[in-house]
Amino acid sequence: MTTGRTTRRRFLKALGMGAAALTVPRGLAGAEKPRRPNIIFVLADDLGYSELGCYGNTFNETPNLDRMATEGMRFTDAYAAAPVCSPYRAALMTGQAPARVGITDYLRPNDPKHLSTDHVTIAEALKGAGYATGIIGKWHLTGYANHGATEVPPASHGFDETIVSENRGIGGGSYFHPYHFNREIAKRLPGKEYLTDRQNTEAVDFIRRHKGGPFFLYLSHYAVHTRLNGKPDLVAKYEAKPGAGKGFRARKNNPHLAAQLETIDEGVGMIAKTLDDLGLARDTILVFTGDNGGESNVTSNAPLRAGKSTLYEGGIREPLLVRRPGTVPAGTVCRTPTSNFDFYPTFCEAAGVRPDPRQHLDGVSILPLLKDPAARLKRDTLCWHYPLARPHFLGGRSTGAIRRGDWKLIEFFDTGKTELYNLADDLGETNNLAAANPEKATELKQALAAWRADCGAVIPDDCKDYDPNARRDRPRSKKKPT
Ligand SMILES: [Ca+2]
């Protein structure tokens, strides 16, 4: 995955110079330098669009996240760059579309693919500007040495500290200590240690350790990825609620998902309180979001269609909350479409860091939106590329998609067919307008192909023309986790 043009970049990185250059605003030379904001990025795994109270859920309880919405900004049209884990994370780290990075599907434990160190990641960009950098939790941008793969861990991508992170796979429902994804992690909390509690505690510790700032903390939860397994007292609480589903595979009002989400929510409350107590709230951008849609076999993303592994809205539209008192106007809602590859340029701009010009960025800074939700971005189109050699086990098919304004087109690589929707009056993507509006369908299909060409993305032959009813990727285990 190394190319000749990257030799100089590697050389500069080795000198600690390749990551970023500092930009001191004009007129401030010699004056007191503005304080660089801390950045805390809290990511939930497989958390769908409709799970939070502030996104309309009436079963789950998310008081701290709902408070984030009232104290900050809530986005209605925030997208993941991919409908599964690894490509989302590749886009987050690089500011690029997964198709350009070359990671478009989730990485398997023995995968020869990993995020190339040729990239200048967002962690490296911020580290180069003096930020302390840390990841707590899920990485999923490499195969694992334990599975015979070349392992490229967060430390190779600009993270000073890697805490409670995997070295044998991605979690897979191992939520109680000892953790199967990393058996070397020593227990720290009293009683039966719960993974999300541990991550929350580590996050508060990290903030306190680096309160002098600036710091970049990536709190990457393993929850609420299946197999779901909440803390028993919380599960019992939700099982007793009216309308509760039964068991960890309930498709509606899942008590395990609710319990796991409550523990994530509690951590967000702990983080916000820590920032308030330390007097850091106004100097800290706190972000909460999810990496792809909810799994349709354990929840519903309604009013959105489908879920994880699909390019329908349920697979890629995510909750997104941003809080920074004094900068992000409280209680605001932003309806402009964004993608998670926008965080890279956004964080750089907020930190006064000029991105390394050799790191091509597909994202644009959404900082103007964070100051004024009605601001306009110089972009009206987002694209996705998700080629598969056979259907994902959750039902996702080999597809590409494009959203331009309110129009959305999905191209099915397996059948060659397209579907066209107008999201303004058909959020649930129920009325395919491709036949009724062939001009728009053709325009978007051509724009999508042009974007693929720009990214160097191809549709491999084995990702075209397969039988969409063929055997899915792999069978699901019905076993309850331990
Ligand atoms: Ca995920």
Short mmCIF file of C-alpha atoms and ligand atoms in Angstrom, two decimals:
data_model
loop_
_atom_site.label_atom_id
_atom_site.label_comp_id
_atom_site.label_asym_id
_atom_site.label_seq_id
_atom_site.Cartn_x
_atom_site.Cartn_y
_atom_site.Cartn_z
CA MET A 1 0.00 0.00 0.00
CA THR A 2 3.04 2.24 -0.15
CA THR A 3 3.59 4.48 -3.13
CA GLY A 4 6.68 6.37 -4.24
CA ARG A 5 5.13 9.78 -3.82
CA THR A 6 4.82 9.22 -0.12
CA THR A 7 8.52 8.90 0.61
CA ARG A 8 8.88 12.59 1.39
CA ARG A 9 5.82 12.50 3.60
CA ARG A 10 7.29 9.64 5.60
CA PHE A 11 10.55 11.53 5.93
CA LEU A 12 8.75 14.59 7.22
CA LYS A 13 6.67 12.50 9.57
CA ALA A 14 9.83 10.99 10.94
CA LEU A 15 11.03 14.50 11.70
CA GLY A 16 7.73 15.29 13.35
CA MET A 17 7.09 17.95 10.74
CA GLY A 18 4.77 16.25 8.34
CA ALA A 19 1.65 16.40 10.38
CA ALA A 20 0.65 20.00 10.24
CA ALA A 21 1.73 23.57 10.26
CA LEU A 22 0.42 26.05 12.76
CA THR A 23 -1.50 29.02 11.54
CA VAL A 24 -1.36 32.08 13.74
CA PRO A 25 -4.15 34.46 12.78
CA ARG A 26 -3.02 37.79 11.38
CA GLY A 27 -2.76 40.54 13.96
CA LEU A 28 -2.07 38.14 16.77
CA ALA A 29 1.65 37.77 16.23
CA GLY A 30 3.29 38.85 19.44
CA ALA A 31 -0.06 39.07 21.21
CA GLU A 32 -1.45 36.42 23.47
CA LYS A 33 -2.11 33.30 21.42
CA PRO A 34 -5.73 32.14 21.32
CA ARG A 35 -6.36 29.04 23.34
CA ARG A 36 -6.62 25.95 21.16
CA PRO A 37 -9.83 24.10 21.98
CA ASN A 38 -9.72 20.61 23.36
CA ILE A 39 -11.59 18.12 21.20
CA ILE A 40 -13.50 15.13 22.56
CA PHE A 41 -15.04 12.83 19.97
CA VAL A 42 -17.41 10.27 21.46
CA LEU A 43 -18.39 7.54 19.01
CA ALA A 44 -21.03 4.88 19.64
CA ASP A 45 -20.81 1.72 17.55
CA ASP A 46 -23.82 0.75 15.41
CA LEU A 47 -26.05 3.35 17.05
CA GLY A 48 -28.95 4.15 14.77
CA TYR A 49 -30.59 7.47 14.03
CA SER A 50 -33.65 6.98 16.20
CA GLU A 51 -32.31 5.78 19.55
CA LEU A 52 -31.89 9.06 21.46
CA GLY A 53 -34.66 10.95 23.20
CA CYS A 54 -33.67 14.10 21.34
CA TYR A 55 -34.18 12.19 18.07
CA GLY A 56 -37.68 11.12 19.05
CA ASN A 57 -37.15 7.85 20.94
CA THR A 58 -39.64 7.41 23.79
CA PHE A 59 -38.39 4.10 25.21
CA ASN A 60 -34.65 4.63 25.69
CA GLU A 61 -33.49 7.12 28.33
CA THR A 62 -30.70 9.47 27.29
CA PRO A 63 -30.92 12.52 29.58
CA ASN A 64 -27.29 13.57 29.21
CA LEU A 65 -27.30 13.35 25.42
CA ASP A 66 -30.61 15.19 25.33
CA ARG A 67 -29.00 17.89 27.48
CA MET A 68 -26.16 18.09 24.96
CA ALA A 69 -28.79 18.91 22.34
CA THR A 70 -30.29 21.68 24.47
CA GLU A 71 -26.86 23.07 25.34
CA GLY A 72 -25.46 22.71 21.84
CA MET A 73 -26.39 21.81 18.25
CA ARG A 74 -28.27 18.79 16.93
CA PHE A 75 -27.85 17.72 13.31
CA THR A 76 -30.70 16.10 11.40
CA ASP A 77 -28.78 15.15 8.25
CA ALA A 78 -25.40 13.97 9.52
CA TYR A 79 -24.09 11.06 7.47
CA ALA A 80 -21.61 8.30 7.94
CA ALA A 81 -19.30 7.90 4.95
CA ALA A 82 -20.05 4.16 5.01
CA PRO A 83 -22.68 1.79 6.39
CA VAL A 84 -20.17 -0.37 8.32
CA CYS A 85 -17.33 0.12 10.83
CA SER A 86 -13.88 0.21 9.22
CA PRO A 87 -14.56 2.52 6.27
CA TYR A 88 -16.29 4.99 8.60
CA ARG A 89 -13.22 5.03 10.81
CA ALA A 90 -10.90 5.34 7.82
CA ALA A 91 -12.86 8.42 6.72
CA LEU A 92 -12.74 9.87 10.22
CA MET A 93 -8.98 9.46 10.50
CA THR A 94 -8.09 10.65 6.98
CA GLY A 95 -10.75 13.21 6.01
CA GLN A 96 -11.22 11.17 2.85
CA ALA A 97 -14.00 9.11 1.32
CA PRO A 98 -13.48 5.41 2.08
CA ALA A 99 -13.32 4.77 -1.68
CA ARG A 100 -10.24 7.01 -1.94
CA VAL A 101 -8.62 5.38 1.10
CA GLY A 102 -9.30 1.95 -0.37
CA ILE A 103 -11.13 0.59 2.67
CA THR A 104 -14.78 0.12 1.74
CA ASP A 105 -15.75 -2.88 3.88
CA TYR A 106 -15.11 -3.89 7.47
CA LEU A 107 -11.71 -5.44 8.11
CA ARG A 108 -11.57 -9.05 9.19
CA PRO A 109 -9.27 -10.10 12.10
CA ASN A 110 -6.75 -11.65 9.67
CA ASP A 111 -7.17 -8.95 7.02
CA PRO A 112 -4.00 -8.05 5.11
CA LYS A 113 -5.48 -4.57 4.66
CA HIS A 114 -5.00 -1.77 7.18
CA LEU A 115 -5.01 2.02 7.28
CA SER A 116 -1.78 2.98 5.56
CA THR A 117 0.68 5.06 7.57
CA ASP A 118 1.16 7.12 4.40
CA HIS A 119 -1.82 9.15 5.56
CA VAL A 120 -1.49 12.12 7.87
CA THR A 121 -4.33 11.27 10.23
CA ILE A 122 -6.33 13.81 12.21
CA ALA A 123 -4.51 12.59 15.34
CA GLU A 124 -1.15 13.31 13.68
CA ALA A 125 -2.34 16.70 12.45
CA LEU A 126 -3.40 17.72 15.95
CA LYS A 127 -0.39 16.11 17.61
CA GLY A 128 1.83 18.17 15.32
CA ALA A 129 0.14 21.27 16.75
CA GLY A 130 0.93 20.29 20.32
CA TYR A 131 -2.17 18.30 21.18
CA ALA A 132 -2.03 15.36 23.56
CA THR A 133 -3.82 12.55 21.72
CA GLY A 134 -5.58 9.50 23.05
CA ILE A 135 -7.94 6.76 21.93
CA ILE A 136 -10.03 4.81 24.38
CA GLY A 137 -11.60 1.77 22.78
CA LYS A 138 -12.35 0.50 19.32
CA TRP A 139 -9.90 1.11 16.47
CA HIS A 140 -10.81 -1.47 13.78
CA LEU A 141 -8.48 -0.12 11.12
CA THR A 142 -6.16 -3.11 11.03
CA GLY A 143 -6.00 -6.87 11.16
CA TYR A 144 -4.40 -8.31 14.28
CA ALA A 145 -1.03 -9.92 14.90
CA ASN A 146 -2.89 -12.47 17.00
CA HIS A 147 -4.60 -13.53 13.79
CA GLY A 148 -1.46 -13.50 11.67
CA ALA A 149 -1.99 -10.06 10.15
CA THR A 150 0.33 -7.07 10.05
CA GLU A 151 -1.04 -4.97 12.90
CA VAL A 152 -1.02 -1.19 12.52
CA PRO A 153 -2.26 0.16 15.84
CA PRO A 154 -3.37 3.67 16.85
CA ALA A 155 0.18 4.41 18.06
CA SER A 156 1.32 4.24 14.41
CA HIS A 157 -1.28 6.85 13.49
CA GLY A 158 -0.57 9.64 15.95
CA PHE A 159 -2.13 8.51 19.21
CA ASP A 160 0.10 9.04 22.25
CA GLU A 161 -2.12 6.89 24.42
CA THR A 162 -4.09 3.77 23.51
CA ILE A 163 -6.38 2.68 26.33
CA VAL A 164 -8.70 -0.34 26.58
CA SER A 165 -8.40 -1.21 22.91
CA GLU A 166 -8.61 -4.45 20.98
CA ASN A 167 -5.83 -6.77 19.84
CA ARG A 168 -7.87 -9.84 18.86
CA GLY A 169 -10.91 -8.57 16.98
CA ILE A 170 -13.46 -5.92 17.61
CA GLY A 171 -15.36 -6.81 20.74
CA GLY A 172 -18.14 -9.00 19.44
CA GLY A 173 -20.27 -8.73 22.58
CA SER A 174 -17.51 -9.14 25.17
CA TYR A 175 -18.77 -6.43 27.50
CA PHE A 176 -17.76 -7.87 30.89
CA HIS A 177 -14.19 -8.32 32.09
CA PRO A 178 -12.13 -10.28 31.10
CA TYR A 179 -12.50 -8.91 27.57
CA HIS A 180 -12.11 -11.48 24.82
CA PHE A 181 -10.87 -8.89 22.35
CA ASN A 182 -7.86 -8.15 24.58
CA ARG A 183 -7.15 -10.59 27.39
CA GLU A 184 -4.24 -8.53 28.68
CA ILE A 185 -6.45 -5.70 29.97
CA ALA A 186 -6.33 -5.80 33.77
CA LYS A 187 -9.53 -5.14 35.67
CA ARG A 188 -9.73 -1.76 37.34
CA LEU A 189 -13.27 -1.11 38.56
CA PRO A 190 -14.80 -2.84 41.61
CA GLY A 191 -17.27 -5.68 41.10
CA LYS A 192 -18.02 -7.13 37.70
CA GLU A 193 -16.31 -4.58 35.47
CA TYR A 194 -18.43 -3.41 32.55
CA LEU A 195 -16.55 -2.29 29.44
CA THR A 196 -18.47 0.93 28.84
CA ASP A 197 -18.10 1.97 32.50
CA ARG A 198 -14.38 1.32 32.19
CA GLN A 199 -14.12 3.43 29.05
CA ASN A 200 -16.09 6.28 30.65
CA THR A 201 -13.81 6.20 33.71
CA GLU A 202 -10.71 6.23 31.53
CA ALA A 203 -12.10 9.20 29.58
CA VAL A 204 -12.56 11.27 32.73
CA ASP A 205 -9.04 10.32 33.83
CA PHE A 206 -7.61 11.32 30.45
CA ILE A 207 -9.31 14.73 30.64
CA ARG A 208 -8.01 15.32 34.16
CA ARG A 209 -4.49 14.22 33.19
CA HIS A 210 -4.45 16.64 30.28
CA LYS A 211 -6.52 19.48 31.70
CA GLY A 212 -3.72 21.93 30.85
CA GLY A 213 -4.59 21.13 27.22
CA PRO A 214 -4.90 21.11 24.41
CA PHE A 215 -5.94 17.49 23.98
CA PHE A 216 -7.74 15.31 21.44
CA LEU A 217 -9.64 12.43 22.96
CA TYR A 218 -11.28 9.80 20.77
CA LEU A 219 -13.64 7.83 23.01
CA SER A 220 -14.64 4.99 20.74
CA HIS A 221 -17.24 2.78 22.40
CA TYR A 222 -17.66 -0.89 21.54
CA ALA A 223 -21.35 -0.55 22.44
CA VAL A 224 -24.02 -0.86 21.09
CA HIS A 225 -22.62 -3.41 18.66
CA THR A 226 -24.16 -6.88 18.77
CA ARG A 227 -24.15 -9.19 20.53
CA LEU A 228 -25.94 -6.83 22.89
CA ASN A 229 -25.34 -7.34 26.59
CA GLY A 230 -26.35 -4.68 29.09
CA LYS A 231 -25.72 -4.50 32.82
CA PRO A 232 -28.32 -6.74 34.52
CA ASP A 233 -29.83 -4.02 36.74
CA LEU A 234 -30.37 -1.71 33.78
CA VAL A 235 -31.70 -4.52 31.59
CA ALA A 236 -34.22 -5.37 34.33
CA LYS A 237 -35.24 -1.73 34.53
CA TYR A 238 -36.01 -1.59 30.80
CA GLU A 239 -37.64 -5.02 30.72
CA ALA A 240 -40.13 -3.68 33.26
CA LYS A 241 -41.10 -0.72 31.09
CA PRO A 242 -44.34 -0.71 29.08
CA GLY A 243 -43.76 -1.89 25.54
CA ALA A 244 -40.41 -3.52 26.30
CA GLY A 245 -39.09 -6.10 23.89
CA LYS A 246 -37.81 -9.39 25.27
CA GLY A 247 -34.18 -10.45 25.37
CA PHE A 248 -31.05 -9.30 23.62
CA ARG A 249 -32.44 -10.04 20.16
CA ALA A 250 -35.69 -8.05 20.53
CA ARG A 251 -36.37 -6.09 17.36
CA LYS A 252 -38.18 -3.27 19.09
CA ASN A 253 -37.55 -1.50 22.41
CA ASN A 254 -34.59 -3.81 23.00
CA PRO A 255 -33.87 -3.76 26.75
CA HIS A 256 -30.20 -4.66 26.28
CA LEU A 257 -29.67 -1.93 23.71
CA ALA A 258 -31.44 0.57 25.99
CA ALA A 259 -29.30 -0.52 28.94
CA GLN A 260 -26.08 -0.22 26.95
CA LEU A 261 -27.07 3.17 25.60
CA GLU A 262 -27.86 4.41 29.09
CA THR A 263 -24.30 3.54 30.15
CA ILE A 264 -22.91 5.46 27.17
CA ASP A 265 -25.20 8.36 28.08
CA GLU A 266 -24.00 8.28 31.68
CA GLY A 267 -20.42 8.60 30.42
CA VAL A 268 -21.32 11.65 28.35
CA GLY A 269 -22.75 13.14 31.54
CA MET A 270 -19.52 12.32 33.40
CA ILE A 271 -17.47 13.99 30.67
CA ALA A 272 -19.64 17.12 30.55
CA LYS A 273 -19.52 17.43 34.34
CA THR A 274 -15.75 16.98 34.36
CA LEU A 275 -15.39 19.75 31.78
CA ASP A 276 -17.68 22.00 33.83
CA ASP A 277 -15.85 21.23 37.09
CA LEU A 278 -12.45 21.94 35.51
CA GLY A 279 -13.68 25.12 33.85
CA LEU A 280 -12.93 23.63 30.42
CA ALA A 281 -16.40 23.54 28.86
CA ARG A 282 -16.00 26.74 26.85
CA ASP A 283 -12.60 25.59 25.62
CA THR A 284 -13.72 22.12 24.56
CA ILE A 285 -15.57 20.89 21.48
CA LEU A 286 -17.56 17.87 22.62
CA VAL A 287 -18.96 15.72 19.83
CA PHE A 288 -21.25 12.71 20.05
CA THR A 289 -22.21 10.56 17.07
CA GLY A 290 -22.46 6.98 15.75
CA ASP A 291 -20.51 5.13 13.06
CA ASN A 292 -23.33 3.52 11.07
CA GLY A 293 -26.99 2.68 11.31
CA GLY A 294 -28.55 0.34 13.83
CA GLU A 295 -28.76 -3.37 13.08
CA SER A 296 -32.23 -4.07 11.77
CA ASN A 297 -32.35 -7.40 13.62
CA VAL A 298 -32.17 -5.76 17.06
CA THR A 299 -33.76 -2.36 16.53
CA SER A 300 -35.64 -0.13 14.13
CA ASN A 301 -34.24 3.00 12.53
CA ALA A 302 -37.74 4.21 11.61
CA PRO A 303 -38.71 6.62 10.19
CA LEU A 304 -35.63 5.78 8.13
CA ARG A 305 -35.51 2.73 5.87
CA ALA A 306 -33.37 -0.33 6.66
CA GLY A 307 -30.14 -0.19 8.68
CA LYS A 308 -26.48 -1.08 8.97
CA SER A 309 -24.90 -2.47 5.76
CA THR A 310 -27.32 -0.64 3.46
CA LEU A 311 -27.08 2.74 1.75
CA TYR A 312 -30.69 3.52 2.58
CA GLU A 313 -30.91 6.33 5.13
CA GLY A 314 -31.17 3.85 8.02
CA GLY A 315 -27.68 2.59 7.23
CA ILE A 316 -25.88 5.90 6.98
CA ARG A 317 -27.77 8.73 8.70
CA GLU A 318 -26.54 9.26 12.24
CA PRO A 319 -27.27 11.25 15.35
CA LEU A 320 -24.78 14.10 15.75
CA LEU A 321 -24.57 16.46 18.71
CA VAL A 322 -21.94 19.15 19.26
CA ARG A 323 -21.50 21.18 22.43
CA ARG A 324 -19.20 24.10 23.09
CA PRO A 325 -20.82 26.73 25.32
CA GLY A 326 -20.16 30.26 24.14
CA THR A 327 -19.33 29.16 20.58
CA VAL A 328 -21.95 26.65 19.45
CA PRO A 329 -25.37 28.30 19.93
CA ALA A 330 -27.47 26.40 22.47
CA GLY A 331 -30.59 24.49 21.50
CA THR A 332 -30.04 24.81 17.76
CA VAL A 333 -30.81 22.36 14.97
CA CYS A 334 -28.79 22.12 11.75
CA ARG A 335 -30.36 20.49 8.68
CA THR A 336 -27.41 20.76 6.31
CA PRO A 337 -26.07 17.38 5.14
CA THR A 338 -22.64 16.58 6.57
CA SER A 339 -20.37 13.54 6.44
CA ASN A 340 -18.00 12.19 9.03
CA PHE A 341 -15.01 12.96 6.78
CA ASP A 342 -15.83 16.61 7.54
CA PHE A 343 -14.53 16.29 11.10
CA TYR A 344 -10.89 16.31 9.95
CA PRO A 345 -10.96 19.78 8.33
CA THR A 346 -13.36 21.02 11.01
CA PHE A 347 -11.07 20.07 13.87
CA CYS A 348 -8.06 21.46 12.02
CA GLU A 349 -9.76 24.80 11.48
CA ALA A 350 -10.94 24.96 15.08
CA ALA A 351 -7.39 24.24 16.25
CA GLY A 352 -5.83 26.76 13.88
CA VAL A 353 -3.98 23.98 12.10
CA ARG A 354 -3.35 24.12 8.37
CA PRO A 355 -3.82 20.58 7.06
CA ASP A 356 -0.83 19.04 5.35
CA PRO A 357 -1.44 19.84 1.66
CA ARG A 358 -0.34 16.34 0.69
CA GLN A 359 -3.26 14.85 2.61
CA HIS A 360 -6.09 15.24 0.12
CA LEU A 361 -9.32 16.05 1.97
CA ASP A 362 -12.77 15.13 0.66
CA GLY A 363 -14.41 16.74 3.66
CA VAL A 364 -15.11 20.40 4.24
CA SER A 365 -15.01 22.26 7.53
CA ILE A 366 -18.41 22.50 9.17
CA LEU A 367 -17.14 25.13 11.61
CA PRO A 368 -19.36 27.79 9.96
CA LEU A 369 -22.39 25.59 10.76
CA LEU A 370 -21.26 25.21 14.35
CA LYS A 371 -21.42 28.98 14.73
CA ASP A 372 -24.58 29.46 12.68
CA PRO A 373 -26.71 26.45 11.70
CA ALA A 374 -28.13 28.40 8.75
CA ALA A 375 -24.66 29.01 7.25
CA ARG A 376 -24.07 27.53 3.79
CA LEU A 377 -21.40 25.05 2.83
CA LYS A 378 -19.79 25.12 -0.61
CA ARG A 379 -21.01 21.60 -1.29
CA ASP A 380 -24.34 20.17 -2.35
CA THR A 381 -23.42 16.55 -3.07
CA LEU A 382 -22.33 13.53 -1.03
CA CYS A 383 -21.43 10.11 -2.47
CA TRP A 384 -20.97 6.58 -1.16
CA HIS A 385 -19.24 3.50 -2.57
CA TYR A 386 -19.91 0.11 -1.01
CA PRO A 387 -18.99 -2.74 -3.35
CA LEU A 388 -19.58 -6.25 -2.03
CA ALA A 389 -18.84 -9.65 -3.53
CA ARG A 390 -21.94 -11.05 -1.81
CA PRO A 391 -24.67 -9.63 0.39
CA HIS A 392 -23.74 -8.55 3.92
CA PHE A 393 -25.21 -10.84 6.57
CA LEU A 394 -27.58 -8.03 7.55
CA GLY A 395 -28.89 -7.80 4.01
CA GLY A 396 -26.86 -4.95 2.54
CA ARG A 397 -26.08 -5.27 -1.18
CA SER A 398 -23.31 -4.12 -3.50
CA THR A 399 -24.23 -0.47 -4.02
CA GLY A 400 -23.26 3.12 -4.55
CA ALA A 401 -25.29 6.18 -3.61
CA ILE A 402 -25.41 9.90 -4.13
CA ARG A 403 -27.33 12.67 -2.38
CA ARG A 404 -27.65 16.06 -4.09
CA GLY A 405 -29.98 18.51 -2.41
CA ASP A 406 -33.10 16.54 -1.50
CA TRP A 407 -32.52 13.95 -4.23
CA LYS A 408 -30.96 10.59 -3.48
CA LEU A 409 -30.05 7.85 -5.92
CA ILE A 410 -28.93 4.34 -5.05
CA GLU A 411 -27.19 2.29 -7.73
CA PHE A 412 -27.32 -1.46 -7.25
CA PHE A 413 -24.18 -2.99 -8.70
CA ASP A 414 -25.61 -6.52 -8.50
CA THR A 415 -28.66 -5.88 -10.71
CA GLY A 416 -27.63 -2.66 -12.47
CA LYS A 417 -30.87 -1.03 -11.32
CA THR A 418 -31.24 2.35 -9.67
CA GLU A 419 -33.65 3.78 -7.14
CA LEU A 420 -34.39 7.49 -6.88
CA TYR A 421 -35.99 9.20 -3.90
CA ASN A 422 -36.85 12.73 -2.89
CA LEU A 423 -36.01 12.88 0.80
CA ALA A 424 -37.89 16.15 1.37
CA ASP A 425 -41.23 14.38 1.14
CA ASP A 426 -40.16 10.73 1.31
CA LEU A 427 -37.70 10.35 4.17
CA GLY A 428 -38.52 6.64 4.42
CA GLU A 429 -37.47 6.00 0.77
CA THR A 430 -40.69 4.23 -0.11
CA ASN A 431 -41.49 5.81 -3.48
CA ASN A 432 -38.91 5.00 -6.17
CA LEU A 433 -39.04 7.83 -8.73
CA ALA A 434 -36.38 6.47 -11.10
CA ALA A 435 -38.91 5.59 -13.79
CA ALA A 436 -40.96 8.75 -13.30
CA ASN A 437 -37.94 11.06 -13.39
CA PRO A 438 -35.35 9.47 -15.69
CA GLU A 439 -33.55 12.80 -16.29
CA LYS A 440 -32.75 13.23 -12.59
CA ALA A 441 -31.80 9.56 -12.28
CA THR A 442 -29.42 9.83 -15.22
CA GLU A 443 -27.90 13.07 -13.92
CA LEU A 444 -27.18 11.56 -10.51
CA LYS A 445 -25.95 8.24 -11.90
CA GLN A 446 -23.48 10.11 -14.10
CA ALA A 447 -22.37 12.34 -11.22
CA LEU A 448 -21.80 9.25 -9.09
CA ALA A 449 -19.69 7.62 -11.81
CA ALA A 450 -17.66 10.83 -12.21
CA TRP A 451 -17.06 10.93 -8.46
CA ARG A 452 -15.89 7.30 -8.52
CA ALA A 453 -13.45 8.16 -11.28
CA ASP A 454 -12.12 11.08 -9.23
CA CYS A 455 -11.60 8.82 -6.21
CA GLY A 456 -9.97 6.10 -8.28
CA ALA A 457 -12.77 3.82 -7.10
CA VAL A 458 -13.70 0.79 -9.13
CA ILE A 459 -16.48 -1.75 -8.93
CA PRO A 460 -14.65 -5.11 -8.88
CA ASP A 461 -16.06 -7.66 -11.28
CA ASP A 462 -17.01 -9.99 -8.46
CA CYS A 463 -19.08 -7.15 -6.93
CA LYS A 464 -21.25 -6.91 -10.05
CA ASP A 465 -23.88 -9.22 -11.41
CA TYR A 466 -23.98 -11.63 -8.49
CA ASP A 467 -27.31 -13.06 -7.44
CA PRO A 468 -28.67 -10.75 -4.73
CA ASN A 469 -30.44 -13.76 -3.24
CA ALA A 470 -27.18 -15.69 -2.97
CA ARG A 471 -25.76 -16.87 0.33
CA ARG A 472 -24.97 -14.01 2.64
CA ASP A 473 -21.56 -13.12 3.97
CA ARG A 474 -21.57 -15.32 7.06
CA PRO A 475 -24.11 -16.88 9.37
CA ARG A 476 -25.06 -15.22 12.63
CA SER A 477 -24.42 -16.85 15.96
CA LYS A 478 -27.55 -17.15 18.07
CA LYS A 479 -25.56 -17.95 21.16
CA LYS A 480 -25.87 -15.52 24.04
CA PRO A 481 -22.46 -14.07 24.90
CA THR A 482 -20.81 -14.64 28.21
CA CA B 1 -20.17 -0.01 13.45
#
